[in-house]
Amino acid sequence: MTGTLSGQRDTTRVVRNGVKQESPARRRPRRRGIFVVGAAAYLVTFLIVLPLLWIALLSIQPSENILGNPLSLDELTWDNYVNAIQSLPLLRMYGNTMLIAVASVTVGTAISFMSAFALTRMVFRRRSVQSSTRFYLLAGLAVPVYILLFPVYRLDLALGIFGTYWALILPYVAVSIPFNTLLMTGFLREFPSEIEEAAIIDGAGLWRLCWTVVLPLMKPVIATILIFNVVYVFNEFPFASILINDPDMVTVSLAVSRFQGQYTVDYGGMMAAATLVLLPQLIIYAMFQRQVIAGMTVGAVKG
């Protein structure tokens, strides 16, 4: 009986000065769990950062050492960056990419907001139409984007926009709508309807309700959408390589591919150019990481 009582005493809460405290027997498993989770988080972070560090290391290696002895630290050089800066039309490629990104992200975000607002706030005569529309939009997440290359190419030729900015803007808009709608729909489902009812009582119409009441409160989701879509436009290559044939309209991804010829590849220059392309994206992530996390988790847990 004494052993049983002592065992029970170890696993119960101890009351000291009116405050309940956990016994050491219960703290140990919890501390082990926290340690395991922390170690796993550090391991995942290292695995994510490792490719970036690898690219940075290769970018300061001579091209002949990258394939033969990439871990050598004896012949580090900055010539790859000098070659990349001299070879790449930096202002032109960033200007073209930003133009396409601003146009596609603006149009795609506006369409996604309107579709998400309609799916969560509008009353459909038939519920099946609402559920079918939601399924149609979200099904786009399951469709591999690059199987649409040939249909999009044919559509651009038919519309007469092949080789123009619109040849990339329209596909980017279409590709972004499913993901944007998913995030916005999750937020609007948890959005308190009392705020909208108060605005309607004050005389706000549908347009004012959407753009001056609801949209400003969606800043975390909007920031997440903007960052993810801009980074996608910066990194996208297959559409740009097929739908753009004018050297003056080169994008960031197309400019980096210039270091690969038909028979030779300038690996050092390619790594340096990739580093120059990654740096702005990493800076954007570092500046807006809180907004990204808030936008990805909003509406995921009910309070």
mmCIF file of C-alpha atoms in Angstrom:
data_model
loop_
_atom_site.group_PDB
_atom_site.id
_atom_site.type_symbol
_atom_site.label_atom_id
_atom_site.label_comp_id
_atom_site.label_asym_id
_atom_site.label_seq_id
_atom_site.Cartn_x
_atom_site.Cartn_y
_atom_site.Cartn_z
ATOM 1 C CA MET A 1 0.000 0.000 0.000
ATOM 2 C CA THR A 2 2.835 2.372 0.836
ATOM 3 C CA GLY A 3 4.510 1.765 -2.531
ATOM 4 C CA THR A 4 1.262 2.426 -4.348
ATOM 5 C CA LEU A 5 0.663 5.640 -2.490
ATOM 6 C CA SER A 6 4.170 6.878 -3.152
ATOM 7 C CA GLY A 7 3.824 6.020 -6.848
ATOM 8 C CA GLN A 8 0.572 7.930 -7.023
ATOM 9 C CA ARG A 9 2.145 10.851 -5.200
ATOM 10 C CA ASP A 10 4.854 11.099 -7.885
ATOM 11 C CA THR A 11 2.367 11.430 -10.745
ATOM 12 C CA THR A 12 -0.022 13.916 -9.126
ATOM 13 C CA ARG A 13 0.165 17.672 -8.945
ATOM 14 C CA VAL A 14 1.785 19.216 -5.890
ATOM 15 C CA VAL A 15 0.133 22.237 -4.294
ATOM 16 C CA ARG A 16 2.569 24.828 -2.986
ATOM 17 C CA ASN A 17 1.448 28.216 -1.736
ATOM 18 C CA GLY A 18 -1.899 27.741 -3.386
ATOM 19 C CA VAL A 19 -0.340 27.130 -6.847
ATOM 20 C CA LYS A 20 -0.551 23.715 -8.527
ATOM 21 C CA GLN A 21 2.781 22.439 -9.812
ATOM 22 C CA GLU A 22 3.584 19.348 -11.827
ATOM 23 C CA SER A 23 5.673 16.668 -10.229
ATOM 24 C CA PRO A 24 9.160 15.936 -11.608
ATOM 25 C CA ALA A 25 7.907 12.609 -12.939
ATOM 26 C CA ARG A 26 5.591 14.401 -15.298
ATOM 27 C CA ARG A 27 8.068 17.093 -16.310
ATOM 28 C CA ARG A 28 10.682 14.692 -17.642
ATOM 29 C CA PRO A 29 8.612 13.234 -20.536
ATOM 30 C CA ARG A 30 7.505 16.725 -21.499
ATOM 31 C CA ARG A 31 11.075 18.011 -21.542
ATOM 32 C CA ARG A 32 12.131 15.055 -23.659
ATOM 33 C CA GLY A 33 9.324 15.799 -26.110
ATOM 34 C CA ILE A 34 10.350 19.463 -26.339
ATOM 35 C CA PHE A 35 13.974 18.440 -26.937
ATOM 36 C CA VAL A 36 13.001 15.980 -29.689
ATOM 37 C CA VAL A 37 10.791 18.568 -31.408
ATOM 38 C CA GLY A 38 13.525 21.207 -31.187
ATOM 39 C CA ALA A 39 16.149 18.849 -32.574
ATOM 40 C CA ALA A 40 13.847 17.888 -35.455
ATOM 41 C CA ALA A 41 13.189 21.572 -36.201
ATOM 42 C CA TYR A 42 16.918 22.356 -36.311
ATOM 43 C CA LEU A 43 17.520 19.345 -38.559
ATOM 44 C CA VAL A 44 14.795 20.386 -41.006
ATOM 45 C CA THR A 45 16.123 23.960 -41.019
ATOM 46 C CA PHE A 46 19.633 22.713 -41.783
ATOM 47 C CA LEU A 47 18.370 20.551 -44.650
ATOM 48 C CA ILE A 48 16.523 23.553 -46.098
ATOM 49 C CA VAL A 49 19.466 25.932 -45.764
ATOM 50 C CA LEU A 50 22.047 23.409 -47.026
ATOM 51 C CA PRO A 51 21.237 23.835 -50.770
ATOM 52 C CA LEU A 52 21.488 27.617 -50.404
ATOM 53 C CA LEU A 53 24.886 27.319 -48.723
ATOM 54 C CA TRP A 54 25.959 24.858 -51.418
ATOM 55 C CA ILE A 55 25.031 27.308 -54.182
ATOM 56 C CA ALA A 56 26.872 30.131 -52.405
ATOM 57 C CA LEU A 57 29.997 27.965 -52.076
ATOM 58 C CA LEU A 58 29.929 26.884 -55.720
ATOM 59 C CA SER A 59 29.447 30.481 -56.858
ATOM 60 C CA ILE A 60 32.946 31.392 -55.638
ATOM 61 C CA GLN A 61 34.610 28.276 -57.069
ATOM 62 C CA PRO A 62 36.357 28.226 -60.462
ATOM 63 C CA SER A 63 34.253 26.448 -63.069
ATOM 64 C CA GLU A 64 36.819 23.685 -63.527
ATOM 65 C CA ASN A 65 36.730 22.883 -59.787
ATOM 66 C CA ILE A 66 32.951 22.617 -59.463
ATOM 67 C CA LEU A 67 32.761 19.190 -61.075
ATOM 68 C CA GLY A 68 36.182 17.943 -59.981
ATOM 69 C CA ASN A 69 36.686 19.238 -56.421
ATOM 70 C CA PRO A 70 33.713 21.363 -55.305
ATOM 71 C CA LEU A 71 34.662 21.323 -51.598
ATOM 72 C CA SER A 72 38.077 22.822 -52.174
ATOM 73 C CA LEU A 73 38.670 26.178 -50.468
ATOM 74 C CA ASP A 74 42.077 26.849 -52.004
ATOM 75 C CA GLU A 75 41.077 28.711 -55.172
ATOM 76 C CA LEU A 76 38.112 30.853 -54.191
ATOM 77 C CA THR A 77 37.393 33.689 -56.619
ATOM 78 C CA TRP A 78 34.846 36.423 -57.253
ATOM 79 C CA ASP A 79 35.318 36.273 -61.026
ATOM 80 C CA ASN A 80 32.025 34.410 -61.409
ATOM 81 C CA TYR A 81 30.114 37.361 -59.955
ATOM 82 C CA VAL A 82 32.010 39.819 -62.127
ATOM 83 C CA ASN A 83 31.205 37.706 -65.186
ATOM 84 C CA ALA A 84 27.552 37.385 -64.171
ATOM 85 C CA ILE A 85 27.122 41.120 -63.602
ATOM 86 C CA GLN A 86 28.814 41.935 -66.908
ATOM 87 C CA SER A 87 26.881 39.303 -68.858
ATOM 88 C CA LEU A 88 23.409 39.731 -67.374
ATOM 89 C CA PRO A 89 21.193 42.683 -68.297
ATOM 90 C CA LEU A 90 20.307 43.227 -64.638
ATOM 91 C CA LEU A 91 18.103 46.296 -65.007
ATOM 92 C CA ARG A 92 16.244 44.906 -67.982
ATOM 93 C CA MET A 93 15.630 41.442 -66.539
ATOM 94 C CA TYR A 94 14.490 42.776 -63.163
ATOM 95 C CA GLY A 95 12.337 45.422 -64.821
ATOM 96 C CA ASN A 96 10.618 42.913 -67.112
ATOM 97 C CA THR A 97 10.089 40.461 -64.265
ATOM 98 C CA MET A 98 8.680 43.101 -61.923
ATOM 99 C CA LEU A 99 6.330 44.371 -64.639
ATOM 100 C CA ILE A 100 4.969 40.878 -65.243
ATOM 101 C CA ALA A 101 4.816 40.158 -61.496
ATOM 102 C CA VAL A 102 2.946 43.358 -60.620
ATOM 103 C CA ALA A 103 0.394 42.922 -63.407
ATOM 104 C CA SER A 104 -0.234 39.213 -62.828
ATOM 105 C CA VAL A 105 -0.307 39.400 -59.022
ATOM 106 C CA THR A 106 -2.625 42.419 -59.012
ATOM 107 C CA VAL A 107 -5.142 40.892 -61.422
ATOM 108 C CA GLY A 108 -4.900 37.421 -59.865
ATOM 109 C CA THR A 109 -5.358 38.714 -56.310
ATOM 110 C CA ALA A 110 -8.373 40.824 -57.297
ATOM 111 C CA ILE A 111 -10.081 37.919 -59.064
ATOM 112 C CA SER A 112 -9.282 35.551 -56.198
ATOM 113 C CA PHE A 113 -10.712 37.975 -53.644
ATOM 114 C CA MET A 114 -13.943 38.369 -55.574
ATOM 115 C CA SER A 115 -14.331 34.623 -56.063
ATOM 116 C CA ALA A 116 -13.574 33.890 -52.384
ATOM 117 C CA PHE A 117 -16.021 36.568 -51.233
ATOM 118 C CA ALA A 118 -18.728 35.165 -53.492
ATOM 119 C CA LEU A 119 -18.162 31.600 -52.303
ATOM 120 C CA THR A 120 -18.296 32.529 -48.618
ATOM 121 C CA ARG A 121 -20.789 35.403 -48.503
ATOM 122 C CA MET A 122 -23.146 35.166 -51.475
ATOM 123 C CA VAL A 123 -26.300 33.046 -51.306
ATOM 124 C CA PHE A 124 -26.635 30.727 -54.305
ATOM 125 C CA ARG A 125 -30.020 29.528 -55.447
ATOM 126 C CA ARG A 126 -28.557 26.051 -55.737
ATOM 127 C CA ARG A 127 -26.048 24.827 -53.235
ATOM 128 C CA SER A 128 -24.650 22.467 -55.835
ATOM 129 C CA VAL A 129 -23.522 25.431 -57.946
ATOM 130 C CA GLN A 130 -21.567 26.862 -55.021
ATOM 131 C CA SER A 131 -19.910 23.565 -54.107
ATOM 132 C CA SER A 132 -19.162 22.789 -57.775
ATOM 133 C CA THR A 133 -17.555 26.201 -58.267
ATOM 134 C CA ARG A 134 -15.419 25.752 -55.162
ATOM 135 C CA PHE A 135 -14.376 22.280 -56.299
ATOM 136 C CA TYR A 136 -13.565 23.575 -59.789
ATOM 137 C CA LEU A 137 -11.301 26.301 -58.404
ATOM 138 C CA LEU A 138 -9.542 24.113 -55.873
ATOM 139 C CA ALA A 139 -9.105 21.281 -58.383
ATOM 140 C CA GLY A 140 -6.597 23.530 -60.098
ATOM 141 C CA LEU A 141 -4.175 22.746 -57.269
ATOM 142 C CA ALA A 142 -4.121 19.104 -58.371
ATOM 143 C CA VAL A 143 -3.340 19.866 -62.017
ATOM 144 C CA PRO A 144 0.392 20.008 -62.878
ATOM 145 C CA VAL A 145 0.969 23.414 -64.364
ATOM 146 C CA TYR A 146 3.432 22.352 -67.027
ATOM 147 C CA ILE A 147 1.077 19.956 -68.818
ATOM 148 C CA LEU A 148 -0.707 23.157 -69.876
ATOM 149 C CA LEU A 149 2.285 24.453 -71.834
ATOM 150 C CA PHE A 150 1.075 23.340 -75.250
ATOM 151 C CA PRO A 151 -2.577 24.434 -74.777
ATOM 152 C CA VAL A 152 -1.413 27.838 -73.497
ATOM 153 C CA TYR A 153 0.978 28.143 -76.433
ATOM 154 C CA ARG A 154 -1.861 27.470 -78.871
ATOM 155 C CA LEU A 155 -4.133 29.946 -77.102
ATOM 156 C CA ASP A 156 -1.480 32.668 -77.215
ATOM 157 C CA LEU A 157 -1.072 32.132 -80.955
ATOM 158 C CA ALA A 158 -4.843 32.250 -81.470
ATOM 159 C CA LEU A 159 -5.177 35.456 -79.422
ATOM 160 C CA GLY A 160 -2.192 37.068 -81.128
ATOM 161 C CA ILE A 161 -0.326 37.747 -77.886
ATOM 162 C CA PHE A 162 2.535 35.286 -78.349
ATOM 163 C CA GLY A 163 5.876 36.926 -77.551
ATOM 164 C CA THR A 164 4.281 39.746 -75.523
ATOM 165 C CA TYR A 165 4.007 40.396 -71.806
ATOM 166 C CA TRP A 166 0.388 39.232 -71.855
ATOM 167 C CA ALA A 167 1.570 35.801 -73.002
ATOM 168 C CA LEU A 168 2.985 35.336 -69.491
ATOM 169 C CA ILE A 169 0.638 37.531 -67.464
ATOM 170 C CA LEU A 170 -2.533 35.624 -68.339
ATOM 171 C CA PRO A 171 -1.147 32.131 -67.526
ATOM 172 C CA TYR A 172 0.336 33.401 -64.270
ATOM 173 C CA VAL A 173 -3.038 34.856 -63.299
ATOM 174 C CA ALA A 174 -4.806 31.576 -64.042
ATOM 175 C CA VAL A 175 -2.224 29.534 -62.134
ATOM 176 C CA SER A 176 -2.424 31.736 -59.017
ATOM 177 C CA ILE A 177 -6.216 31.794 -58.640
ATOM 178 C CA PRO A 178 -6.710 28.321 -57.029
ATOM 179 C CA PHE A 179 -4.080 28.832 -54.322
ATOM 180 C CA ASN A 180 -5.156 32.409 -53.613
ATOM 181 C CA THR A 181 -8.802 31.403 -53.397
ATOM 182 C CA LEU A 182 -7.988 28.603 -50.953
ATOM 183 C CA LEU A 183 -6.242 30.975 -48.533
ATOM 184 C CA MET A 184 -8.854 33.716 -48.791
ATOM 185 C CA THR A 185 -11.749 31.322 -48.380
ATOM 186 C CA GLY A 186 -10.210 29.924 -45.186
ATOM 187 C CA PHE A 187 -9.865 33.455 -43.792
ATOM 188 C CA LEU A 188 -13.338 34.656 -44.755
ATOM 189 C CA ARG A 189 -14.977 31.619 -43.161
ATOM 190 C CA GLU A 190 -13.586 32.737 -39.795
ATOM 191 C CA PHE A 191 -14.170 36.430 -40.487
ATOM 192 C CA PRO A 192 -16.787 37.845 -38.026
ATOM 193 C CA SER A 193 -19.953 38.669 -39.915
ATOM 194 C CA GLU A 194 -20.919 41.297 -37.316
ATOM 195 C CA ILE A 195 -18.430 43.730 -38.853
ATOM 196 C CA GLU A 196 -20.085 43.400 -42.262
ATOM 197 C CA GLU A 197 -23.565 43.710 -40.747
ATOM 198 C CA ALA A 198 -22.538 46.922 -38.987
ATOM 199 C CA ALA A 199 -21.174 48.332 -42.252
ATOM 200 C CA ILE A 200 -24.405 47.436 -44.081
ATOM 201 C CA ILE A 201 -26.485 49.144 -41.372
ATOM 202 C CA ASP A 202 -24.340 52.259 -41.835
ATOM 203 C CA GLY A 203 -25.300 52.231 -45.519
ATOM 204 C CA ALA A 204 -22.300 50.546 -47.125
ATOM 205 C CA GLY A 205 -22.984 48.983 -50.504
ATOM 206 C CA LEU A 206 -21.421 45.808 -51.847
ATOM 207 C CA TRP A 207 -18.467 47.572 -53.475
ATOM 208 C CA ARG A 208 -17.667 49.627 -50.378
ATOM 209 C CA LEU A 209 -18.187 46.612 -48.149
ATOM 210 C CA CYS A 210 -15.646 44.550 -50.102
ATOM 211 C CA TRP A 211 -12.911 47.079 -50.741
ATOM 212 C CA THR A 212 -13.052 49.376 -47.683
ATOM 213 C CA VAL A 213 -14.224 47.034 -44.903
ATOM 214 C CA VAL A 214 -13.271 43.424 -45.661
ATOM 215 C CA LEU A 215 -10.117 43.824 -47.764
ATOM 216 C CA PRO A 216 -8.146 46.016 -45.298
ATOM 217 C CA LEU A 217 -8.693 43.384 -42.587
ATOM 218 C CA MET A 218 -7.176 40.685 -44.813
ATOM 219 C CA LYS A 219 -3.653 42.130 -44.755
ATOM 220 C CA PRO A 220 -1.928 38.938 -43.452
ATOM 221 C CA VAL A 221 -3.486 36.810 -46.201
ATOM 222 C CA ILE A 222 -2.836 39.439 -48.868
ATOM 223 C CA ALA A 223 0.820 39.731 -47.813
ATOM 224 C CA THR A 224 1.243 35.954 -47.991
ATOM 225 C CA ILE A 225 -0.355 35.799 -51.433
ATOM 226 C CA LEU A 226 1.770 38.664 -52.760
ATOM 227 C CA ILE A 227 5.035 37.125 -51.559
ATOM 228 C CA PHE A 228 4.298 33.615 -52.825
ATOM 229 C CA ASN A 229 3.105 34.842 -56.220
ATOM 230 C CA VAL A 230 5.987 37.254 -56.763
ATOM 231 C CA VAL A 231 8.523 34.545 -55.883
ATOM 232 C CA TYR A 232 6.753 32.157 -58.276
ATOM 233 C CA VAL A 233 7.016 34.667 -61.132
ATOM 234 C CA PHE A 234 10.721 35.217 -60.383
ATOM 235 C CA ASN A 235 11.479 31.478 -60.452
ATOM 236 C CA GLU A 236 9.173 30.332 -63.265
ATOM 237 C CA PHE A 237 11.090 29.141 -66.334
ATOM 238 C CA PRO A 238 9.128 26.768 -68.673
ATOM 239 C CA PHE A 239 6.390 29.255 -69.590
ATOM 240 C CA ALA A 240 8.891 32.089 -70.001
ATOM 241 C CA SER A 241 11.254 30.034 -72.165
ATOM 242 C CA ILE A 242 8.469 29.024 -74.569
ATOM 243 C CA LEU A 243 6.191 32.061 -74.690
ATOM 244 C CA ILE A 244 8.871 34.799 -74.838
ATOM 245 C CA ASN A 245 11.206 35.001 -77.836
ATOM 246 C CA ASP A 246 12.333 38.646 -77.675
ATOM 247 C CA PRO A 247 15.757 39.237 -76.032
ATOM 248 C CA ASP A 248 14.563 42.652 -74.823
ATOM 249 C CA MET A 249 11.797 40.963 -72.791
ATOM 250 C CA VAL A 250 14.082 38.545 -70.963
ATOM 251 C CA THR A 251 13.055 37.665 -67.402
ATOM 252 C CA VAL A 252 15.229 36.684 -64.445
ATOM 253 C CA SER A 253 14.919 32.947 -65.053
ATOM 254 C CA LEU A 254 15.662 33.306 -68.758
ATOM 255 C CA ALA A 255 18.717 35.462 -68.088
ATOM 256 C CA VAL A 256 20.218 32.858 -65.744
ATOM 257 C CA SER A 257 19.819 30.170 -68.414
ATOM 258 C CA ARG A 258 22.158 32.094 -70.716
ATOM 259 C CA PHE A 259 25.137 30.503 -68.974
ATOM 260 C CA GLN A 260 24.169 27.148 -70.459
ATOM 261 C CA GLY A 261 25.172 26.735 -74.078
ATOM 262 C CA GLN A 262 24.575 23.940 -76.540
ATOM 263 C CA TYR A 263 27.850 22.148 -75.765
ATOM 264 C CA THR A 264 29.240 23.917 -72.693
ATOM 265 C CA VAL A 265 27.947 25.096 -69.342
ATOM 266 C CA ASP A 266 29.473 27.886 -67.280
ATOM 267 C CA TYR A 267 28.677 26.370 -63.889
ATOM 268 C CA GLY A 268 30.434 29.102 -61.939
ATOM 269 C CA GLY A 269 28.589 31.877 -63.723
ATOM 270 C CA MET A 270 25.310 30.007 -63.363
ATOM 271 C CA MET A 271 25.786 29.604 -59.602
ATOM 272 C CA ALA A 272 26.713 33.264 -59.224
ATOM 273 C CA ALA A 273 23.671 34.331 -61.237
ATOM 274 C CA ALA A 274 21.449 32.021 -59.169
ATOM 275 C CA THR A 275 22.804 33.608 -55.984
ATOM 276 C CA LEU A 276 22.055 37.092 -57.310
ATOM 277 C CA VAL A 277 18.508 35.965 -58.093
ATOM 278 C CA LEU A 278 18.003 34.321 -54.701
ATOM 279 C CA LEU A 279 19.211 37.247 -52.610
ATOM 280 C CA PRO A 280 16.202 39.563 -53.247
ATOM 281 C CA GLN A 281 13.813 36.686 -52.531
ATOM 282 C CA LEU A 282 15.538 35.845 -49.254
ATOM 283 C CA ILE A 283 15.434 39.500 -48.228
ATOM 284 C CA ILE A 284 11.702 39.648 -48.962
ATOM 285 C CA TYR A 285 11.086 36.495 -46.914
ATOM 286 C CA ALA A 286 13.165 37.860 -44.024
ATOM 287 C CA MET A 287 11.257 41.153 -44.010
ATOM 288 C CA PHE A 288 7.760 39.673 -44.250
ATOM 289 C CA GLN A 289 8.142 36.295 -42.537
ATOM 290 C CA ARG A 290 5.654 37.208 -39.800
ATOM 291 C CA GLN A 291 3.005 38.132 -42.361
ATOM 292 C CA VAL A 292 3.633 34.896 -44.264
ATOM 293 C CA ILE A 293 3.229 32.740 -41.147
ATOM 294 C CA ALA A 294 0.142 34.671 -40.036
ATOM 295 C CA GLY A 295 -1.435 34.378 -43.477
ATOM 296 C CA MET A 296 -0.762 30.629 -43.744
ATOM 297 C CA THR A 297 -2.186 29.852 -40.294
ATOM 298 C CA VAL A 298 -5.135 32.240 -40.165
ATOM 299 C CA GLY A 299 -8.408 30.365 -40.124
ATOM 300 C CA ALA A 300 -6.689 27.044 -39.518
ATOM 301 C CA VAL A 301 -7.647 26.816 -35.839
ATOM 302 C CA LYS A 302 -10.934 27.961 -34.393
ATOM 303 C CA GLY A 303 -10.630 30.029 -31.261
#
